[in-house]
Amino acid sequence: MKKFNLKPSPSSLRQIFALTETLNPSQKEAVLHLGSPLLIIAGAGSGKTKTLVHRVAKLVLDGISPERILLLTFTRKAANEMTKRATTLLDDRCRGIQGGTFHAFAQSILKVHAPKLGFSTQFTIADRGDSEDILSLIRKNLGLNKLDKRFPQKKALSAIIGKVRNTASSISAILNKDYPQFSVYEREIETIMIQYAIQKKTMNVMDYDDLLLLLLDLLKTNEETAKFYQQKFKHILVDEYQDTNSIQASIVQYLAGLNPNITVVGDDCQSIYSFRGANFKNIISFPDLFLNTKIIKLEENYRTIQPILNLTNAVIGQAREKYDKSLFSSKNVGEKPAYIETKSENEQSQFVCQKILELRENGTDLNEIAVLVRSGWQSNDLEIELKSHNIPFVKYGGFKFVETAHVKDVVAYLKIAFNPLDQLSWRRVLSLIDGIGPKTITTIIGEINKNLHDPSSALKLFSKKKFYKELTALIYLILSPNNHERTAEAWMTIVMEFYRPIFQLQYDDYTKRKNDLDSLEAISSRFPTLEKFLTDLSLDPPNSSQTESLPESQDDEKITISTIHSAKGLEWTCVFILSLIDGYLPSFQSLGDIHQIEEERRLLYVALTRAKDYLFLMKPHLDSPKGGYYAYQGMQFSKLSRFLDRDDYKDSLMERWSLTSEDDDPFDDSATNANTCESEGIPFEQQQSRANSQSNASVSRTIHKPSLGKKKYFF
DNA sequence: TATAGCCGATTTTTT
DNA sequence: ATCGGCTATA
């Protein structure tokens, strides 16, 4: 019956030929392979996305209906990007491809099947803050806060439980390995875990891990459903497979069933998510899970010039677990990576700003410039400096504005409007009313839950309290009968009306915070329903600074600031990596564990391989680190990252000190800087080299060896 | 019972 | 800088 479908028509043969024309032999093989599972080991910049896009387009061209192709990616951005590229490459059919992150995909399936798992289809998603708050409540209710020996706080609890669930390990194993100080509390933590699961069910919320675990559970225990999806998806493609954990791997396995049309792509050198339970061995063992796996390696790098690759290869070559990979490039010309030491964090920022202005003078598009950091706050100083130079930027990674208190407040109203069982959000909004505290909240929630459809009798109980009026207004606002017909935007308007007076009383800096609420309102207009809005806020939370960093320039040229994690899969002509200090990268939290240090090395590798033509490695000398934790610890980090501090790398690096602008001299405030320097014993050469730099010369300078990694405690 | 204010402990990276 | 637990006060 389908015979005629199996053979592509001559015209589509021609199209397939055209499609593969620009590919190298391995890429072409990967695009055309059919009939057995496919593992593509793709080095950084080896055209992985291109290959995947072509493969998808080719499948569509083969006549596979797009909604039967499932493309799982790491971020939603990546999914959209690929769909877009495939559409450009082929045609609009590609828009129909099913895809997204594992979490978003899981959500969409669970939305339909939630009742089978003891949830209602109205479930909402608990983000990290929410699940921590649930844990904190349980902790308090169980009286675990009044013990002699310290009991883990909500953050630690959440981390422990997350790890247990994501790696399918026992509590004791995780405690012994990562939290030996809490080993005595194995029983208590188990109780909390059980309570946590119960709480989530009664509140009808799922956390991020639930999305994956419940989907797996559904596929495992529900043969009908599993079969349905196995038949639905003719082809499954998974990107960034090295960052999947064993649960995600199992999901893939169950989705595929006996279907051999499964393609996974990844690079074991770029596995940087072990804190989420990811295991790069997943990708190595893929052929054990899927019979007859065809393995294709892509090793030619099309992104980065050879002088930079020499360094990246050297860095990954030092890895403890040896990777069978060495990238080569046909782009042999270009400059070696530049290594720049500065005497302060602010000087680092100034150097970057100046270099950016210089690059723009020379015609580099600002969109082709990125600044990468290990953790979000490490770019704080730079952000201020960029603003003062009027250089526009977007920031990815780090703080999300959904995590700020005032946005959480508003979202809590929205959440209970959609899912009135969400007691946690009730707690939040109730505590905003004057005169209502923890005890009253518990009674109110108890009374209201007795009859959600008619809260009037419950409300009578509080008629003599001073908060009665406000409480009544809130309850009728939320539980009004027509509330499911409202759009997300309409809900925002209604909620803001109620919240605005509370908001202005609550925060004395409310004019600043107001901006966030305005952006939230703007974002809400993009979603047809409250549910879509809420889901998206949890699964693809917008970044805080995206809206706030828009200086004069009207064109949309912006540089990118990003955490290394969020920069994965992206590339820029020019890349700066900030604060390459031992203790920052590798982060000092990782120093106790060899595997974690190795992951930090891969992190550096990921950062280095984002660059196409120019790479600037920055190392400031930090006498008083600004980051909250470091400041608190009074720690001092000043030694170059151990991954780069090797004599044999000298050849790969260009040592230089080139601050060349006259009118916008970054050292205008040098008087103060020099004083602090001297008083803290910084050698005089630095000031000399500064003098040199002012005469417009690119100077190879004496490298100052700072006091090596000594911890310094104040007081 | 609610809230303000103080002290000590704890912070990476993301869906 | 923020959380969590404690105390004093309304």
XYZ file of C-alpha atoms (C1' of nucleotides) in Angstrom:
740
model
C 0.000 0.000 0.000
C 2.772 2.416 0.837
C 5.132 1.021 -1.734
C 5.215 4.144 -3.843
C 6.157 6.147 -0.792
C 9.338 4.269 -0.158
C 11.198 5.310 -3.267
C 11.888 9.000 -3.544
C 10.863 10.528 -6.823
C 13.618 11.581 -9.236
C 13.012 15.215 -8.361
C 13.481 14.634 -4.660
C 16.607 12.625 -5.468
C 17.910 15.713 -7.136
C 16.945 17.729 -4.091
C 18.723 15.339 -1.789
C 21.810 15.662 -3.905
C 21.600 19.440 -3.660
C 21.036 19.142 0.049
C 24.222 17.203 0.673
C 26.388 19.138 -1.720
C 27.940 21.389 0.900
C 28.730 18.557 3.320
C 31.963 16.688 3.833
C 31.934 12.887 3.411
C 31.321 12.073 7.078
C 28.603 14.659 7.385
C 27.000 13.345 4.230
C 27.135 9.812 5.548
C 25.480 10.981 8.770
C 22.735 12.737 6.860
C 21.980 9.812 4.576
C 22.314 6.930 7.037
C 19.170 4.861 7.433
C 18.070 1.583 8.939
C 19.995 1.391 12.202
C 20.672 3.579 15.242
C 23.162 6.325 14.601
C 25.671 7.853 16.971
C 27.399 10.987 15.775
C 30.428 11.984 17.806
C 30.889 15.566 16.792
C 33.804 17.661 17.977
C 33.362 21.331 18.714
C 32.661 23.350 15.602
C 32.497 20.308 13.368
C 29.194 21.255 11.794
C 27.072 19.246 14.181
C 24.038 21.481 13.943
C 24.402 21.712 10.190
C 24.475 17.941 9.947
C 21.455 17.547 12.177
C 19.513 20.183 10.264
C 20.336 18.536 6.967
C 19.371 15.157 8.297
C 16.000 16.441 9.433
C 15.420 18.179 6.105
C 16.376 15.017 4.293
C 13.894 12.966 6.310
C 11.139 15.407 5.467
C 12.175 15.240 1.849
C 11.954 11.459 2.075
C 8.302 11.899 2.832
C 8.366 11.417 6.596
C 5.628 13.565 7.953
C 7.266 16.304 10.086
C 5.065 15.793 13.124
C 6.403 12.254 13.288
C 9.952 13.475 13.682
C 11.017 14.186 17.261
C 14.008 16.434 17.788
C 15.104 16.728 21.404
C 17.549 19.461 22.170
C 19.091 21.006 25.223
C 17.496 24.407 25.092
C 14.394 25.684 23.440
C 16.511 28.203 21.602
C 18.446 25.399 19.968
C 15.239 23.680 18.885
C 13.836 26.839 17.336
C 17.124 27.552 15.643
C 17.229 24.126 14.028
C 13.637 24.251 12.898
C 14.287 27.645 11.404
C 17.391 26.491 9.574
C 15.684 23.396 8.272
C 12.845 25.548 7.032
C 15.252 27.806 5.192
C 17.053 24.819 3.776
C 13.945 23.020 2.603
C 10.539 24.578 3.130
C 7.731 25.305 5.579
C 7.023 21.656 6.154
C 9.923 21.661 8.631
C 8.004 23.922 10.971
C 5.893 20.940 11.922
C 8.766 19.045 13.459
C 8.132 18.074 17.059
C 10.831 19.259 19.337
C 12.087 21.090 22.335
C 13.810 20.261 25.550
C 13.277 16.987 27.336
C 11.402 18.885 30.001
C 9.101 20.731 27.634
C 8.429 17.550 25.703
C 7.683 15.684 28.923
C 5.348 18.441 30.046
C 3.367 18.250 26.832
C 2.891 14.496 27.144
C 2.142 14.574 30.848
C -0.412 17.275 30.219
C -2.469 14.609 28.488
C -1.734 11.659 30.744
C -1.438 13.289 34.177
C -4.543 11.506 35.553
C -2.859 8.130 34.994
C -0.167 9.260 37.419
C -2.346 10.721 40.134
C -2.219 14.348 38.992
C -4.861 16.497 37.392
C -4.223 18.004 33.979
C -4.151 21.406 35.647
C -0.802 20.685 37.239
C 1.780 23.438 37.429
C 5.544 23.234 37.537
C 7.522 23.889 40.684
C 10.757 25.647 39.873
C 13.799 25.354 42.059
C 12.663 28.000 44.484
C 9.264 26.378 44.836
C 10.617 22.938 45.547
C 13.052 24.374 48.072
C 10.187 26.109 49.821
C 8.180 22.902 49.955
C 11.173 21.140 51.466
C 11.652 23.903 53.970
C 8.027 23.607 55.077
C 8.326 19.865 55.522
C 11.543 20.329 57.407
C 9.847 22.684 59.807
C 6.733 20.529 60.196
C 8.821 17.510 61.081
C 10.640 19.514 63.703
C 13.983 18.795 62.107
C 15.164 22.323 62.732
C 15.652 21.824 66.448
C 18.326 19.208 66.434
C 21.663 19.336 68.197
C 23.650 18.703 65.087
C 22.923 20.874 62.096
C 20.337 19.534 59.698
C 20.725 20.398 55.989
C 18.977 23.559 54.868
C 16.508 23.679 52.029
C 19.151 24.311 49.380
C 21.244 21.370 50.478
C 18.155 19.171 50.852
C 17.055 20.039 47.375
C 20.511 19.308 46.000
C 20.736 15.958 47.793
C 17.266 14.826 46.770
C 17.829 15.996 43.216
C 21.004 14.007 42.975
C 19.440 10.893 44.458
C 16.599 11.012 41.965
C 18.634 11.987 38.934
C 21.294 9.380 39.340
C 19.027 6.654 40.702
C 21.353 6.271 43.661
C 20.574 5.534 47.275
C 20.465 8.357 49.769
C 23.355 6.902 51.714
C 25.521 6.691 48.601
C 24.998 10.353 47.797
C 25.470 11.414 51.392
C 28.695 9.485 51.767
C 30.074 10.760 48.531
C 29.036 14.404 48.534
C 27.668 15.266 51.966
C 29.483 13.186 54.573
C 28.564 15.722 57.262
C 24.892 14.780 56.844
C 25.353 11.008 56.759
C 23.748 10.677 60.174
C 20.497 12.027 58.801
C 19.828 9.358 56.190
C 16.517 8.306 57.773
C 15.246 11.840 58.174
C 16.074 12.717 54.606
C 14.228 9.657 53.420
C 11.163 10.768 55.376
C 11.426 14.199 53.835
C 11.636 12.678 50.366
C 8.461 10.720 50.941
C 6.657 13.742 52.364
C 7.888 15.824 49.470
C 6.336 13.452 46.958
C 3.036 13.479 48.858
C 2.998 17.250 49.136
C 3.562 17.725 45.435
C 0.721 15.385 44.619
C -1.751 17.134 46.911
C -0.649 20.486 45.537
C -0.854 19.171 41.995
C 2.622 20.385 41.107
C 5.567 18.652 39.503
C 9.178 19.662 39.850
C 11.706 19.494 37.023
C 12.817 16.011 37.949
C 9.221 14.818 38.142
C 8.677 15.813 34.544
C 11.338 13.352 33.469
C 10.725 10.669 36.076
C 6.961 10.664 35.622
C 7.282 10.525 31.862
C 9.579 7.547 32.209
C 7.165 6.008 34.677
C 4.297 6.533 32.262
C 6.147 4.880 29.404
C 7.310 2.006 31.585
C 4.030 1.135 33.218
C 1.585 2.045 30.515
C 2.128 -0.157 27.545
C -0.675 1.360 25.511
C 0.691 4.849 25.885
C 4.251 3.777 25.207
C 3.120 2.017 22.069
C 1.222 5.068 20.948
C 4.289 7.269 21.082
C 6.554 4.590 19.660
C 4.301 4.449 16.645
C 3.864 8.164 16.470
C 7.548 9.034 16.236
C 9.144 7.493 13.192
C 12.442 9.240 13.805
C 13.978 10.413 17.028
C 16.970 12.727 17.113
C 18.708 13.848 20.290
C 21.189 16.684 20.421
C 23.872 17.186 23.126
C 23.550 13.579 24.161
C 26.629 13.816 26.390
C 24.563 15.956 28.747
C 21.670 13.571 29.205
C 21.317 11.650 32.419
C 20.334 8.022 32.761
C 16.649 8.921 33.098
C 16.688 10.809 29.846
C 18.563 7.940 28.241
C 15.847 5.551 29.424
C 13.146 7.850 28.100
C 14.808 7.771 24.714
C 14.996 4.010 24.915
C 11.320 3.646 25.722
C 10.285 6.145 23.084
C 12.249 4.299 20.460
C 11.026 0.846 21.404
C 12.096 -1.407 18.566
C 12.433 1.498 16.187
C 15.967 1.637 14.812
C 15.551 5.201 13.583
C 17.242 6.865 16.476
C 20.019 9.399 16.075
C 22.016 10.911 18.891
C 24.659 13.591 18.563
C 27.191 14.732 21.102
C 30.741 15.280 22.188
C 32.067 13.585 25.298
C 34.620 16.396 25.698
C 31.833 18.866 26.172
C 29.959 17.147 28.968
C 29.426 19.878 31.555
C 26.198 19.018 33.348
C 27.125 16.304 35.805
C 25.637 18.406 38.606
C 22.314 17.625 37.001
C 23.088 13.948 36.917
C 24.394 13.939 33.379
C 26.941 11.317 32.618
C 29.159 11.534 29.569
C 29.505 7.767 29.691
C 25.951 7.683 28.396
C 27.198 8.607 24.988
C 30.015 6.063 25.094
C 27.618 3.310 26.064
C 24.937 4.234 23.578
C 25.965 1.381 21.248
C 25.461 -1.085 24.115
C 21.874 0.039 24.499
C 21.011 0.098 20.837
C 21.984 -2.802 18.658
C 23.823 -2.270 15.368
C 24.650 1.317 16.109
C 26.489 3.050 13.332
C 29.117 5.448 14.690
C 30.237 8.445 12.706
C 32.873 10.886 13.897
C 33.096 14.481 12.781
C 36.534 15.810 13.535
C 37.198 18.591 11.119
C 36.590 21.936 12.737
C 35.061 24.610 10.569
C 34.765 27.205 13.227
C 38.073 27.964 14.829
C 41.420 28.949 13.415
C 44.274 26.498 13.959
C 46.290 28.775 16.288
C 43.393 28.711 18.748
C 42.762 25.003 18.222
C 46.360 24.289 19.203
C 45.546 25.572 22.651
C 42.158 23.869 22.932
C 43.670 20.551 21.906
C 46.415 20.998 24.466
C 43.917 21.776 27.225
C 41.703 18.786 26.534
C 44.784 16.639 25.942
C 45.643 17.080 29.607
C 42.360 15.503 30.638
C 42.576 12.557 32.967
C 40.115 10.481 31.028
C 41.689 10.532 27.621
C 39.506 11.565 24.777
C 40.090 10.044 21.430
C 39.940 13.296 19.655
C 42.059 16.010 18.205
C 40.436 18.701 16.169
C 42.024 20.101 13.070
C 41.121 23.102 11.046
C 41.773 24.214 7.528
C 41.876 27.802 8.697
C 45.572 28.124 9.360
C 46.017 31.850 9.440
C 45.239 34.096 12.358
C 46.450 35.184 15.743
C 47.277 33.029 18.705
C 45.016 33.435 21.715
C 45.953 36.528 23.665
C 46.672 36.328 27.367
C 46.073 39.490 29.351
C 46.817 40.011 33.016
C 45.330 43.009 34.702
C 45.864 44.258 38.202
C 42.216 44.490 39.140
C 38.823 43.301 38.104
C 37.866 46.764 36.955
C 40.942 47.000 34.798
C 39.853 43.744 33.195
C 36.467 45.301 32.430
C 38.105 48.390 31.021
C 40.343 46.356 28.793
C 37.378 44.425 27.428
C 35.387 47.606 26.785
C 38.242 49.203 25.021
C 38.965 46.174 22.902
C 35.309 45.977 21.948
C 35.299 49.602 20.820
C 38.465 48.932 18.868
C 36.957 45.876 17.189
C 33.886 47.838 16.234
C 36.080 50.547 14.698
C 37.616 47.807 12.614
C 34.230 46.683 11.394
C 33.421 43.779 13.670
C 29.709 43.395 14.286
C 28.947 43.580 18.004
C 26.808 40.479 17.611
C 30.033 38.630 16.813
C 31.554 39.384 20.208
C 30.994 37.440 23.404
C 32.278 37.609 26.937
C 32.168 34.321 28.831
C 32.250 33.800 32.574
C 32.150 30.827 34.929
C 29.242 32.144 36.971
C 26.785 34.914 36.336
C 27.930 37.462 38.889
C 31.469 37.466 37.537
C 30.405 39.933 34.887
C 28.841 42.456 37.266
C 31.732 44.852 37.079
C 31.937 44.538 33.318
C 28.222 45.242 32.955
C 28.596 48.556 34.749
C 31.573 49.425 32.603
C 29.756 48.500 29.395
C 26.872 50.743 30.355
C 29.144 53.664 31.016
C 30.720 53.152 27.577
C 27.276 52.827 26.014
C 28.022 49.383 24.673
C 24.779 47.420 24.385
C 24.723 43.830 25.592
C 22.495 40.851 26.299
C 23.262 38.493 29.120
C 22.496 34.807 29.185
C 22.687 32.668 32.271
C 22.949 33.731 35.857
C 20.063 35.306 37.684
C 16.617 34.980 36.225
C 14.206 37.742 36.982
C 11.552 35.150 37.783
C 13.627 34.498 40.886
C 13.241 37.970 42.313
C 10.759 38.338 45.162
C 8.358 40.740 43.479
C 8.078 38.677 40.303
C 7.576 35.554 42.386
C 4.747 37.349 44.170
C 2.917 38.095 40.941
C 3.531 34.638 39.557
C 2.107 33.155 42.757
C -1.235 34.906 42.130
C -1.233 33.573 38.591
C -0.379 30.072 39.730
C -3.252 29.786 42.181
C -5.581 31.237 39.581
C -4.700 28.337 37.330
C -4.145 25.704 39.998
C -5.966 26.531 43.262
C -4.479 23.456 44.915
C -1.047 25.065 44.913
C -0.822 25.730 48.644
C 2.674 27.059 48.369
C 1.591 29.936 46.184
C -1.402 30.482 48.478
C 1.020 30.789 51.375
C 2.998 33.357 49.486
C 0.105 35.597 48.510
C -1.646 35.278 51.876
C 1.444 36.289 53.788
C 1.461 39.506 51.780
C -1.731 40.571 53.517
C -1.170 42.611 56.642
C -1.977 40.733 59.822
C -1.699 37.264 58.318
C 1.221 35.136 59.433
C 2.188 31.454 59.292
C -0.443 30.182 61.749
C -3.344 32.049 60.204
C -2.269 30.937 56.755
C -2.549 27.310 57.745
C -6.095 27.772 59.092
C -7.191 29.790 56.072
C -5.844 27.216 53.620
C -7.492 24.444 55.592
C -10.882 26.162 55.587
C -10.809 27.151 51.955
C -9.823 23.688 50.815
C -13.014 22.319 52.390
C -14.996 23.838 49.584
C -13.102 25.464 46.788
C -16.224 26.280 44.816
C -17.919 28.231 47.541
C -15.498 29.969 49.878
C -18.219 32.092 51.536
C -18.721 29.930 54.612
C -14.990 29.656 55.133
C -14.635 33.385 54.866
C -17.290 33.998 57.531
C -14.923 32.542 60.102
C -12.612 35.487 59.642
C -15.250 38.195 59.432
C -14.079 39.860 62.631
C -10.420 40.045 61.660
C -8.900 43.215 60.355
C -7.664 41.470 57.219
C -11.184 40.254 56.339
C -11.824 42.733 53.553
C -8.558 42.169 51.777
C -8.801 38.407 52.166
C -12.305 38.348 50.712
C -11.225 40.466 47.769
C -8.321 38.140 47.072
C -10.337 34.948 47.321
C -13.082 36.155 45.003
C -10.519 37.503 42.605
C -8.802 34.151 42.343
C -11.737 31.796 42.555
C -14.068 33.752 40.291
C -16.101 31.392 38.094
C -15.083 32.681 34.671
C -11.397 32.676 35.382
C -10.475 30.089 32.784
C -11.609 32.199 29.902
C -9.210 35.007 30.668
C -6.060 35.483 28.652
C -2.687 35.597 30.344
C -2.539 39.321 29.808
C -5.979 39.900 31.309
C -4.900 37.963 34.364
C -1.788 40.054 34.670
C -3.855 43.226 34.627
C -6.259 41.975 37.269
C -3.517 40.661 39.509
C -1.477 43.833 39.210
C -4.461 45.891 40.265
C -4.665 43.887 43.465
C -0.942 43.651 44.005
C 0.162 47.201 43.222
C -0.657 48.770 46.616
C 0.845 45.802 48.451
C 3.898 45.979 46.233
C 4.531 49.643 46.966
C 4.277 49.070 50.693
C 6.411 45.951 50.617
C 9.468 47.249 48.793
C 10.871 50.691 49.339
C 12.894 50.366 46.136
C 9.745 49.587 44.195
C 10.431 52.010 41.358
C 13.380 49.849 40.341
C 11.452 46.615 40.701
C 8.559 48.028 38.728
C 10.547 47.499 35.512
C 10.528 43.757 36.039
C 6.773 43.715 36.496
C 6.365 45.756 33.333
C 8.448 43.249 31.384
C 6.436 40.430 32.894
C 3.290 42.112 31.662
C 4.823 42.537 28.226
C 5.853 38.897 28.122
C 2.389 37.750 29.176
C 0.902 39.288 26.036
C 2.807 36.784 23.942
C 0.817 33.872 25.352
C -2.756 32.991 24.549
C -3.508 31.208 27.805
C -2.452 31.474 31.401
C -1.294 27.900 31.298
C 1.070 28.465 28.369
C 2.437 31.540 30.068
C 3.099 29.766 33.350
C 4.607 26.727 31.686
C 6.930 28.859 29.661
C 8.039 30.879 32.656
C 9.115 27.636 34.319
C 10.588 25.836 31.354
C 12.224 28.724 29.549
C 12.632 31.531 32.067
C 13.605 34.880 30.572
C 16.828 36.503 31.705
C 16.746 39.549 33.887
C 19.078 41.898 32.109
C 17.685 41.313 28.655
C 15.227 44.127 29.100
C 17.274 46.481 31.186
C 20.396 46.861 29.088
C 19.246 48.929 26.186
C 21.260 52.136 25.876
C 20.931 54.711 23.115
C 21.674 52.735 19.976
C 18.577 51.768 18.079
C 20.071 49.051 15.940
C 20.030 45.632 17.502
C 23.770 45.187 17.551
C 24.711 43.856 20.968
C 27.553 41.983 22.461
C 26.764 38.828 24.395
C 27.659 38.135 27.972
C 27.077 34.546 28.906
C 27.932 31.889 31.410
C 29.958 29.179 29.769
C 27.102 26.765 30.354
C 24.667 28.931 28.452
C 27.157 29.480 25.650
C 27.138 25.836 24.725
C 26.590 25.219 21.048
C 27.109 28.867 20.118
C 29.997 30.616 18.391
C 31.401 34.115 17.939
C 34.178 35.708 15.926
C 35.699 37.160 19.044
C 35.511 35.673 22.518
C 36.748 37.025 25.844
C 36.964 34.695 28.818
C 37.033 36.558 32.103
C 38.750 35.753 35.374
C 40.708 32.639 34.470
C 41.765 32.249 38.048
C 42.346 29.058 39.966
C 39.363 28.969 42.286
C 37.094 30.579 39.723
C 37.783 28.113 36.931
C 38.106 25.486 38.273
C 35.655 26.815 40.811
C 36.881 26.343 44.330
C 33.840 24.212 45.204
C 35.027 21.644 42.704
C 38.547 21.340 44.041
C 37.819 18.457 46.383
C 36.801 16.013 43.693
C 38.882 14.905 40.757
C 35.839 14.272 38.579
C 34.528 17.714 39.250
C 37.877 19.242 38.398
C 37.844 17.285 35.167
C 34.437 18.698 34.412
C 35.783 22.187 34.988
C 38.493 21.417 32.461
C 35.855 20.457 29.921
C 34.094 23.668 30.798
C 37.181 25.630 29.839
C 37.385 23.557 26.678
C 33.820 24.499 25.800
C 34.618 28.151 26.424
C 37.766 28.105 24.307
C 36.089 26.386 21.387
C 33.383 29.061 21.092
C 35.871 31.381 19.373
C 36.269 31.594 15.639
C 39.087 34.101 15.075
C 39.997 35.994 18.229
C 40.334 34.719 21.739
C 41.243 36.810 24.776
C 42.104 35.058 28.003
C 41.793 37.442 30.914
C 43.309 37.119 34.349
C 42.809 39.942 36.794
C 44.552 40.101 40.113
C 41.892 40.079 42.781
C 42.786 41.420 46.163
C 39.257 41.669 47.425
C 36.909 39.530 45.399
C 33.502 41.077 44.915
C 31.329 37.998 44.620
C 29.234 37.614 47.753
C 30.507 34.260 48.834
C 34.116 34.939 48.109
C 33.916 38.253 49.867
C 32.365 36.601 52.872
C 35.037 33.959 52.950
C 37.641 36.628 52.600
C 39.337 34.428 50.105
C 41.883 35.647 47.723
C 42.447 34.093 44.368
C 45.151 35.358 42.138
C 46.868 32.420 40.530
C 46.217 31.598 36.896
C 43.868 28.670 36.310
C 45.746 25.403 36.662
C 44.508 24.347 33.250
C 46.471 27.123 31.591
C 49.375 27.568 33.968
C 51.822 25.334 32.163
C 55.147 26.273 30.695
C 54.540 24.227 27.571
C 51.527 26.404 26.730
C 53.750 29.412 26.278
C 54.014 28.654 22.574
C 50.262 28.555 22.159
C 49.701 31.893 23.795
C 50.505 35.356 22.743
C 51.639 37.322 25.720
C 50.769 40.876 25.293
C 49.553 44.013 26.807
C 47.980 46.300 24.337
C 45.921 49.156 25.579
C 46.013 51.586 22.775
C 43.370 54.252 22.946
C 44.372 57.825 23.676
C 41.229 59.766 24.406
C 39.353 57.096 26.293
C 42.203 56.115 28.493
C 41.212 53.289 30.798
C 43.815 54.440 33.272
C 42.480 57.891 33.808
C 41.917 56.926 37.388
C 45.347 55.413 37.583
C 46.339 57.557 40.494
C 43.979 55.748 42.819
C 44.733 52.380 41.299
C 48.422 52.890 41.603
C 48.098 53.748 45.228
C 46.136 50.663 46.096
C 48.580 48.614 44.084
C 51.613 49.904 45.805
C 50.162 49.624 49.216
C 49.440 46.003 48.505
C 52.856 45.222 47.221
C 52.278 44.926 43.517
C 55.582 45.171 41.710
C 56.481 48.364 40.042
C 56.786 46.893 36.548
C 53.047 47.019 36.189
C 53.029 50.712 36.427
C 55.876 50.819 33.956
C 53.984 48.735 31.497
C 51.104 51.083 31.906
C 53.336 53.911 30.879
C 54.327 51.897 27.840
C 50.780 51.134 26.911
C 49.975 54.777 26.827
C 52.469 55.302 24.076
C 50.281 53.137 21.879
C 52.640 50.205 21.769
C 51.750 46.573 21.943
C 54.123 45.543 24.647
C 55.165 42.161 25.836
C 55.327 42.759 29.509
C 56.936 41.177 32.475
C 54.440 38.809 33.944
C 53.875 39.532 37.542
C 53.678 36.423 39.666
C 51.165 37.181 42.379
C 51.104 35.524 45.748
C 50.052 32.048 44.786
C 46.549 31.032 45.768
C 46.999 31.951 49.378
C 43.843 32.242 51.345
C 43.558 35.513 53.071
C 41.242 36.051 55.968
C 40.199 39.466 57.030
C 39.704 40.687 60.581
C 0.055 35.572 66.856
C 2.702 38.755 63.800
C 6.665 41.159 62.778
C 11.229 43.463 63.243
C 15.756 42.906 63.995
C 19.947 40.348 65.054
C 23.377 36.694 64.432
C 25.479 32.811 62.242
C 25.727 29.825 58.222
C 25.806 29.262 53.302
C 25.862 30.135 47.882
C 28.455 27.466 40.536
C 26.604 25.970 36.470
C 20.277 24.881 34.431
C 15.598 22.516 32.946
C 23.522 39.097 49.796
C 20.059 35.768 51.642
C 18.109 32.253 54.648
C 16.742 30.459 59.018
C 16.280 30.554 63.695
C 16.026 33.148 67.761
C 14.410 37.039 70.730
C 11.831 41.130 72.005
C 7.815 43.713 71.467
C 3.073 44.913 69.966
